[in-house]
JSON list of C-alpha atoms in Angstrom, two decimals:
[
{"chain": "A", "resi": 1, "resn": "MET", "atom": "CA", "xyz": [0.00, 0.00, 0.00]},
{"chain": "A", "resi": 2, "resn": "THR", "atom": "CA", "xyz": [1.19, 3.47, -0.82]},
{"chain": "A", "resi": 3, "resn": "ASN", "atom": "CA", "xyz": [1.31, 6.20, 1.86]},
{"chain": "A", "resi": 4, "resn": "PHE", "atom": "CA", "xyz": [-0.10, 9.35, 0.29]},
{"chain": "A", "resi": 5, "resn": "GLY", "atom": "CA", "xyz": [-0.50, 11.25, 3.58]},
{"chain": "A", "resi": 6, "resn": "ALA", "atom": "CA", "xyz": [3.10, 12.37, 4.17]},
{"chain": "A", "resi": 7, "resn": "GLY", "atom": "CA", "xyz": [3.79, 13.88, 0.74]},
{"chain": "A", "resi": 8, "resn": "HIS", "atom": "CA", "xyz": [0.31, 15.33, 0.45]},
{"chain": "A", "resi": 9, "resn": "ASP", "atom": "CA", "xyz": [0.62, 17.17, 3.82]},
{"chain": "A", "resi": 10, "resn": "GLY", "atom": "CA", "xyz": [3.86, 18.88, 2.77]},
{"chain": "A", "resi": 11, "resn": "ARG", "atom": "CA", "xyz": [2.33, 20.22, -0.43]},
{"chain": "A", "resi": 12, "resn": "ARG", "atom": "CA", "xyz": [-0.66, 21.55, 1.49]},
{"chain": "A", "resi": 13, "resn": "LYS", "atom": "CA", "xyz": [1.57, 23.54, 3.88]},
{"chain": "A", "resi": 14, "resn": "ARG", "atom": "CA", "xyz": [3.59, 25.04, 1.03]},
{"chain": "A", "resi": 15, "resn": "CYS", "atom": "CA", "xyz": [0.43, 26.11, -0.80]},
{"chain": "A", "resi": 16, "resn": "ALA", "atom": "CA", "xyz": [-1.03, 27.68, 2.36]},
{"chain": "A", "resi": 17, "resn": "ALA", "atom": "CA", "xyz": [2.18, 29.64, 2.92]},
{"chain": "A", "resi": 18, "resn": "ARG", "atom": "CA", "xyz": [2.10, 30.98, -0.66]},
{"chain": "A", "resi": 19, "resn": "ARG", "atom": "CA", "xyz": [-1.54, 32.04, -0.36]},
{"chain": "A", "resi": 20, "resn": "GLY", "atom": "CA", "xyz": [-0.86, 33.98, 2.89]},
{"chain": "A", "resi": 21, "resn": "GLY", "atom": "CA", "xyz": [-2.89, 31.67, 5.05]},
{"chain": "A", "resi": 22, "resn": "GLY", "atom": "CA", "xyz": [-0.20, 31.54, 7.74]},
{"chain": "A", "resi": 23, "resn": "GLU", "atom": "CA", "xyz": [0.70, 34.24, 10.28]},
{"chain": "A", "resi": 24, "resn": "ARG", "atom": "CA", "xyz": [1.77, 37.48, 8.67]},
{"chain": "A", "resi": 25, "resn": "GLY", "atom": "CA", "xyz": [3.26, 40.71, 10.10]},
{"chain": "A", "resi": 26, "resn": "PHE", "atom": "CA", "xyz": [3.31, 44.27, 8.81]},
{"chain": "A", "resi": 27, "resn": "THR", "atom": "CA", "xyz": [5.72, 45.19, 6.08]},
{"chain": "A", "resi": 28, "resn": "LEU", "atom": "CA", "xyz": [8.22, 47.99, 6.53]},
{"chain": "A", "resi": 29, "resn": "LEU", "atom": "CA", "xyz": [6.32, 50.06, 3.97]},
{"chain": "A", "resi": 30, "resn": "GLU", "atom": "CA", "xyz": [3.05, 49.73, 5.91]},
{"chain": "A", "resi": 31, "resn": "LEU", "atom": "CA", "xyz": [4.77, 50.78, 9.12]},
{"chain": "A", "resi": 32, "resn": "LEU", "atom": "CA", "xyz": [6.36, 53.79, 7.40]},
{"chain": "A", "resi": 33, "resn": "VAL", "atom": "CA", "xyz": [2.98, 54.89, 6.00]},
{"chain": "A", "resi": 34, "resn": "VAL", "atom": "CA", "xyz": [1.44, 54.71, 9.49]},
{"chain": "A", "resi": 35, "resn": "MET", "atom": "CA", "xyz": [4.35, 56.68, 10.98]},
{"chain": "A", "resi": 36, "resn": "VAL", "atom": "CA", "xyz": [3.97, 59.40, 8.32]},
{"chain": "A", "resi": 37, "resn": "ILE", "atom": "CA", "xyz": [0.23, 59.67, 9.02]},
{"chain": "A", "resi": 38, "resn": "ILE", "atom": "CA", "xyz": [0.86, 59.96, 12.77]},
{"chain": "A", "resi": 39, "resn": "GLY", "atom": "CA", "xyz": [3.53, 62.60, 12.13]},
{"chain": "A", "resi": 40, "resn": "LEU", "atom": "CA", "xyz": [1.18, 64.64, 9.93]},
{"chain": "A", "resi": 41, "resn": "LEU", "atom": "CA", "xyz": [-1.60, 64.49, 12.51]},
{"chain": "A", "resi": 42, "resn": "THR", "atom": "CA", "xyz": [0.79, 65.52, 15.28]},
{"chain": "A", "resi": 43, "resn": "GLY", "atom": "CA", "xyz": [2.08, 68.41, 13.20]},
{"chain": "A", "resi": 44, "resn": "TYR", "atom": "CA", "xyz": [-1.46, 69.64, 12.56]},
{"chain": "A", "resi": 45, "resn": "VAL", "atom": "CA", "xyz": [-3.11, 69.02, 15.95]},
{"chain": "A", "resi": 46, "resn": "GLY", "atom": "CA", "xyz": [-0.14, 69.78, 18.25]},
{"chain": "A", "resi": 47, "resn": "PRO", "atom": "CA", "xyz": [0.13, 73.55, 17.64]},
{"chain": "A", "resi": 48, "resn": "LYS", "atom": "CA", "xyz": [-3.65, 74.00, 17.96]},
{"chain": "A", "resi": 49, "resn": "TYR", "atom": "CA", "xyz": [-3.63, 72.07, 21.24]},
{"chain": "A", "resi": 50, "resn": "PHE", "atom": "CA", "xyz": [-0.77, 74.08, 22.75]},
{"chain": "A", "resi": 51, "resn": "ALA", "atom": "CA", "xyz": [-2.37, 77.36, 21.64]},
{"chain": "A", "resi": 52, "resn": "GLN", "atom": "CA", "xyz": [-5.48, 76.39, 23.61]},
{"chain": "A", "resi": 53, "resn": "ILE", "atom": "CA", "xyz": [-3.38, 75.70, 26.70]},
{"chain": "A", "resi": 54, "resn": "GLY", "atom": "CA", "xyz": [-1.88, 79.20, 26.46]},
{"chain": "A", "resi": 55, "resn": "LYS", "atom": "CA", "xyz": [-5.34, 80.76, 26.17]},
{"chain": "A", "resi": 56, "resn": "SER", "atom": "CA", "xyz": [-6.60, 78.82, 29.17]},
{"chain": "A", "resi": 57, "resn": "GLU", "atom": "CA", "xyz": [-3.64, 79.99, 31.30]},
{"chain": "A", "resi": 58, "resn": "VAL", "atom": "CA", "xyz": [-4.47, 83.62, 30.45]},
{"chain": "A", "resi": 59, "resn": "LYS", "atom": "CA", "xyz": [-8.13, 83.00, 31.35]},
{"chain": "A", "resi": 60, "resn": "ALA", "atom": "CA", "xyz": [-7.09, 81.38, 34.63]},
{"chain": "A", "resi": 61, "resn": "ALA", "atom": "CA", "xyz": [-4.90, 84.40, 35.48]},
{"chain": "A", "resi": 62, "resn": "ARG", "atom": "CA", "xyz": [-7.82, 86.77, 34.77]},
{"chain": "A", "resi": 63, "resn": "SER", "atom": "CA", "xyz": [-10.08, 84.68, 37.02]},
{"chain": "A", "resi": 64, "resn": "GLN", "atom": "CA", "xyz": [-7.53, 84.72, 39.83]},
{"chain": "A", "resi": 65, "resn": "LEU", "atom": "CA", "xyz": [-7.10, 88.49, 39.48]},
{"chain": "A", "resi": 66, "resn": "ASP", "atom": "CA", "xyz": [-10.87, 88.87, 39.74]},
{"chain": "A", "resi": 67, "resn": "ALA", "atom": "CA", "xyz": [-11.00, 86.72, 42.90]},
{"chain": "A", "resi": 68, "resn": "LEU", "atom": "CA", "xyz": [-8.11, 88.69, 44.46]},
{"chain": "A", "resi": 69, "resn": "GLU", "atom": "CA", "xyz": [-9.85, 91.98, 43.61]},
{"chain": "A", "resi": 70, "resn": "LYS", "atom": "CA", "xyz": [-13.01, 90.80, 45.38]},
{"chain": "A", "resi": 71, "resn": "ALA", "atom": "CA", "xyz": [-10.99, 89.79, 48.44]},
{"chain": "A", "resi": 72, "resn": "LEU", "atom": "CA", "xyz": [-9.25, 93.19, 48.43]},
{"chain": "A", "resi": 73, "resn": "GLU", "atom": "CA", "xyz": [-12.63, 94.96, 48.21]},
{"chain": "A", "resi": 74, "resn": "GLN", "atom": "CA", "xyz": [-13.87, 92.97, 51.20]},
{"chain": "A", "resi": 75, "resn": "TYR", "atom": "CA", "xyz": [-10.71, 93.92, 53.10]},
{"chain": "A", "resi": 76, "resn": "ARG", "atom": "CA", "xyz": [-11.38, 97.60, 52.27]},
{"chain": "A", "resi": 77, "resn": "LEU", "atom": "CA", "xyz": [-14.99, 97.33, 53.42]},
{"chain": "A", "resi": 78, "resn": "ASP", "atom": "CA", "xyz": [-13.86, 95.96, 56.78]},
{"chain": "A", "resi": 79, "resn": "THR", "atom": "CA", "xyz": [-10.83, 98.18, 57.40]},
{"chain": "A", "resi": 80, "resn": "GLY", "atom": "CA", "xyz": [-11.68, 101.33, 55.42]},
{"chain": "A", "resi": 81, "resn": "HIS", "atom": "CA", "xyz": [-8.62, 101.07, 53.13]},
{"chain": "A", "resi": 82, "resn": "PHE", "atom": "CA", "xyz": [-6.67, 98.64, 50.98]},
{"chain": "A", "resi": 83, "resn": "PRO", "atom": "CA", "xyz": [-3.59, 96.94, 52.43]},
{"chain": "A", "resi": 84, "resn": "ALA", "atom": "CA", "xyz": [-0.32, 98.81, 52.01]},
{"chain": "A", "resi": 85, "resn": "SER", "atom": "CA", "xyz": [2.11, 97.59, 49.36]},
{"chain": "A", "resi": 86, "resn": "GLU", "atom": "CA", "xyz": [4.48, 96.51, 52.13]},
{"chain": "A", "resi": 87, "resn": "ALA", "atom": "CA", "xyz": [1.83, 94.21, 53.64]},
{"chain": "A", "resi": 88, "resn": "GLY", "atom": "CA", "xyz": [0.99, 92.93, 50.16]},
{"chain": "A", "resi": 89, "resn": "LEU", "atom": "CA", "xyz": [-1.58, 90.27, 49.41]},
{"chain": "A", "resi": 90, "resn": "GLY", "atom": "CA", "xyz": [-0.51, 88.44, 52.56]},
{"chain": "A", "resi": 91, "resn": "ALA", "atom": "CA", "xyz": [-2.73, 90.90, 54.46]},
{"chain": "A", "resi": 92, "resn": "LEU", "atom": "CA", "xyz": [-5.69, 89.00, 53.04]},
{"chain": "A", "resi": 93, "resn": "LEU", "atom": "CA", "xyz": [-4.66, 85.96, 55.07]},
{"chain": "A", "resi": 94, "resn": "VAL", "atom": "CA", "xyz": [-2.94, 87.26, 58.19]},
{"chain": "A", "resi": 95, "resn": "ARG", "atom": "CA", "xyz": [-3.97, 90.32, 60.20]},
{"chain": "A", "resi": 96, "resn": "PRO", "atom": "CA", "xyz": [-1.44, 93.13, 59.86]},
{"chain": "A", "resi": 97, "resn": "PRO", "atom": "CA", "xyz": [-0.36, 94.28, 63.35]},
{"chain": "A", "resi": 98, "resn": "GLU", "atom": "CA", "xyz": [-1.85, 97.79, 62.97]},
{"chain": "A", "resi": 99, "resn": "GLU", "atom": "CA", "xyz": [-5.31, 96.60, 61.76]},
{"chain": "A", "resi": 100, "resn": "THR", "atom": "CA", "xyz": [-7.97, 96.62, 64.46]},
{"chain": "A", "resi": 101, "resn": "ARG", "atom": "CA", "xyz": [-11.00, 96.11, 62.19]},
{"chain": "A", "resi": 102, "resn": "TRP", "atom": "CA", "xyz": [-9.55, 93.24, 60.14]},
{"chain": "A", "resi": 103, "resn": "ASP", "atom": "CA", "xyz": [-12.12, 90.43, 59.85]},
{"chain": "A", "resi": 104, "resn": "GLY", "atom": "CA", "xyz": [-10.29, 87.92, 57.63]},
{"chain": "A", "resi": 105, "resn": "PRO", "atom": "CA", "xyz": [-8.96, 85.75, 56.32]},
{"chain": "A", "resi": 106, "resn": "TYR", "atom": "CA", "xyz": [-10.37, 86.96, 53.01]},
{"chain": "A", "resi": 107, "resn": "LEU", "atom": "CA", "xyz": [-9.14, 83.99, 50.97]},
{"chain": "A", "resi": 108, "resn": "LYS", "atom": "CA", "xyz": [-10.05, 80.35, 51.59]},
{"chain": "A", "resi": 109, "resn": "LYS", "atom": "CA", "xyz": [-6.57, 79.15, 50.62]},
{"chain": "A", "resi": 110, "resn": "GLY", "atom": "CA", "xyz": [-3.23, 80.88, 50.39]},
{"chain": "A", "resi": 111, "resn": "VAL", "atom": "CA", "xyz": [-2.47, 83.65, 47.93]},
{"chain": "A", "resi": 112, "resn": "PRO", "atom": "CA", "xyz": [-2.26, 81.84, 44.60]},
{"chain": "A", "resi": 113, "resn": "LEU", "atom": "CA", "xyz": [0.63, 82.05, 42.17]},
{"chain": "A", "resi": 114, "resn": "ASP", "atom": "CA", "xyz": [-0.20, 82.95, 38.60]},
{"chain": "A", "resi": 115, "resn": "PRO", "atom": "CA", "xyz": [-0.57, 80.02, 36.15]},
{"chain": "A", "resi": 116, "resn": "TRP", "atom": "CA", "xyz": [3.14, 80.30, 35.28]},
{"chain": "A", "resi": 117, "resn": "GLY", "atom": "CA", "xyz": [4.28, 79.95, 38.91]},
{"chain": "A", "resi": 118, "resn": "ASN", "atom": "CA", "xyz": [5.04, 83.64, 39.58]},
{"chain": "A", "resi": 119, "resn": "SER", "atom": "CA", "xyz": [3.66, 85.84, 42.34]},
{"chain": "A", "resi": 120, "resn": "TYR", "atom": "CA", "xyz": [1.07, 88.45, 41.50]},
{"chain": "A", "resi": 121, "resn": "VAL", "atom": "CA", "xyz": [2.27, 92.04, 41.79]},
{"chain": "A", "resi": 122, "resn": "PHE", "atom": "CA", "xyz": [0.30, 94.28, 44.17]},
{"chain": "A", "resi": 123, "resn": "ARG", "atom": "CA", "xyz": [0.80, 98.01, 44.63]},
{"chain": "A", "resi": 124, "resn": "SER", "atom": "CA", "xyz": [-1.26, 100.26, 46.86]},
{"chain": "A", "resi": 125, "resn": "PRO", "atom": "CA", "xyz": [-1.74, 103.04, 46.03]},
{"chain": "A", "resi": 126, "resn": "GLY", "atom": "CA", "xyz": [-1.50, 102.08, 42.39]},
{"chain": "A", "resi": 127, "resn": "ASP", "atom": "CA", "xyz": [-0.45, 103.94, 39.27]},
{"chain": "A", "resi": 128, "resn": "HIS", "atom": "CA", "xyz": [-3.77, 103.11, 37.57]},
{"chain": "A", "resi": 129, "resn": "GLY", "atom": "CA", "xyz": [-6.23, 103.28, 40.46]},
{"chain": "A", "resi": 130, "resn": "GLU", "atom": "CA", "xyz": [-6.46, 102.75, 44.20]},
{"chain": "A", "resi": 131, "resn": "PHE", "atom": "CA", "xyz": [-4.40, 99.60, 43.74]},
{"chain": "A", "resi": 132, "resn": "ASP", "atom": "CA", "xyz": [-2.64, 97.80, 40.91]},
{"chain": "A", "resi": 133, "resn": "LEU", "atom": "CA", "xyz": [-2.82, 94.04, 40.66]},
{"chain": "A", "resi": 134, "resn": "LEU", "atom": "CA", "xyz": [-1.05, 92.23, 37.84]},
{"chain": "A", "resi": 135, "resn": "SER", "atom": "CA", "xyz": [0.74, 89.22, 36.47]},
{"chain": "A", "resi": 136, "resn": "TYR", "atom": "CA", "xyz": [3.68, 89.68, 34.14]},
{"chain": "A", "resi": 137, "resn": "GLY", "atom": "CA", "xyz": [2.46, 86.75, 32.00]},
{"chain": "A", "resi": 138, "resn": "LYS", "atom": "CA", "xyz": [4.34, 83.71, 30.78]},
{"chain": "A", "resi": 139, "resn": "ASP", "atom": "CA", "xyz": [7.76, 85.39, 30.60]},
{"chain": "A", "resi": 140, "resn": "GLY", "atom": "CA", "xyz": [7.51, 86.86, 34.14]},
{"chain": "A", "resi": 141, "resn": "ARG", "atom": "CA", "xyz": [8.80, 90.27, 32.95]},
{"chain": "A", "resi": 142, "resn": "PRO", "atom": "CA", "xyz": [7.00, 93.59, 32.40]},
{"chain": "A", "resi": 143, "resn": "GLY", "atom": "CA", "xyz": [5.62, 94.16, 28.91]},
{"chain": "A", "resi": 144, "resn": "GLY", "atom": "CA", "xyz": [5.46, 91.47, 26.27]},
{"chain": "A", "resi": 145, "resn": "ALA", "atom": "CA", "xyz": [2.92, 90.30, 23.75]},
{"chain": "A", "resi": 146, "resn": "GLY", "atom": "CA", "xyz": [0.63, 87.29, 23.41]},
{"chain": "A", "resi": 147, "resn": "GLU", "atom": "CA", "xyz": [1.00, 84.87, 26.31]},
{"chain": "A", "resi": 148, "resn": "ALA", "atom": "CA", "xyz": [3.91, 86.95, 27.62]},
{"chain": "A", "resi": 149, "resn": "ALA", "atom": "CA", "xyz": [1.74, 90.09, 27.88]},
{"chain": "A", "resi": 150, "resn": "ASP", "atom": "CA", "xyz": [0.96, 91.59, 31.29]},
{"chain": "A", "resi": 151, "resn": "ILE", "atom": "CA", "xyz": [-2.45, 90.74, 32.71]},
{"chain": "A", "resi": 152, "resn": "THR", "atom": "CA", "xyz": [-3.80, 93.57, 34.84]},
{"chain": "A", "resi": 153, "resn": "ASN", "atom": "CA", "xyz": [-6.84, 94.74, 36.79]},
{"chain": "A", "resi": 154, "resn": "TRP", "atom": "CA", "xyz": [-7.05, 98.01, 34.86]}
]
């Protein structure tokens, strides 16, 4: 009797391999195409995403300035004047020694830093009103444009 099974099995495996029926990975070309697509998407979406982050930091700084202004107004209502520049925004948390009508603290938490990690600038009396309150923006220096522009209460 002739054994057809052994030779027949070998031909079947070779045919299946030629037809792609076995396991198959990605070709280098397919991987390169995917990498190019990811790179293009990153190049398009990345700048738009980071621009939104910059806008949200400016909005956060404006919100914090508004909250500090309200706390300063409450301080003035209680004491009859704004804190001196020397006492700074810390007077919203801790009673200055000379204040008898202080009824704080006027902030729930500590005095916040601006979104870029810098302290807010407070001057009383101010150059633009009874007090000046500002952040120097992303660069932390006076002046600037865009995200580096000063954010003020005037």
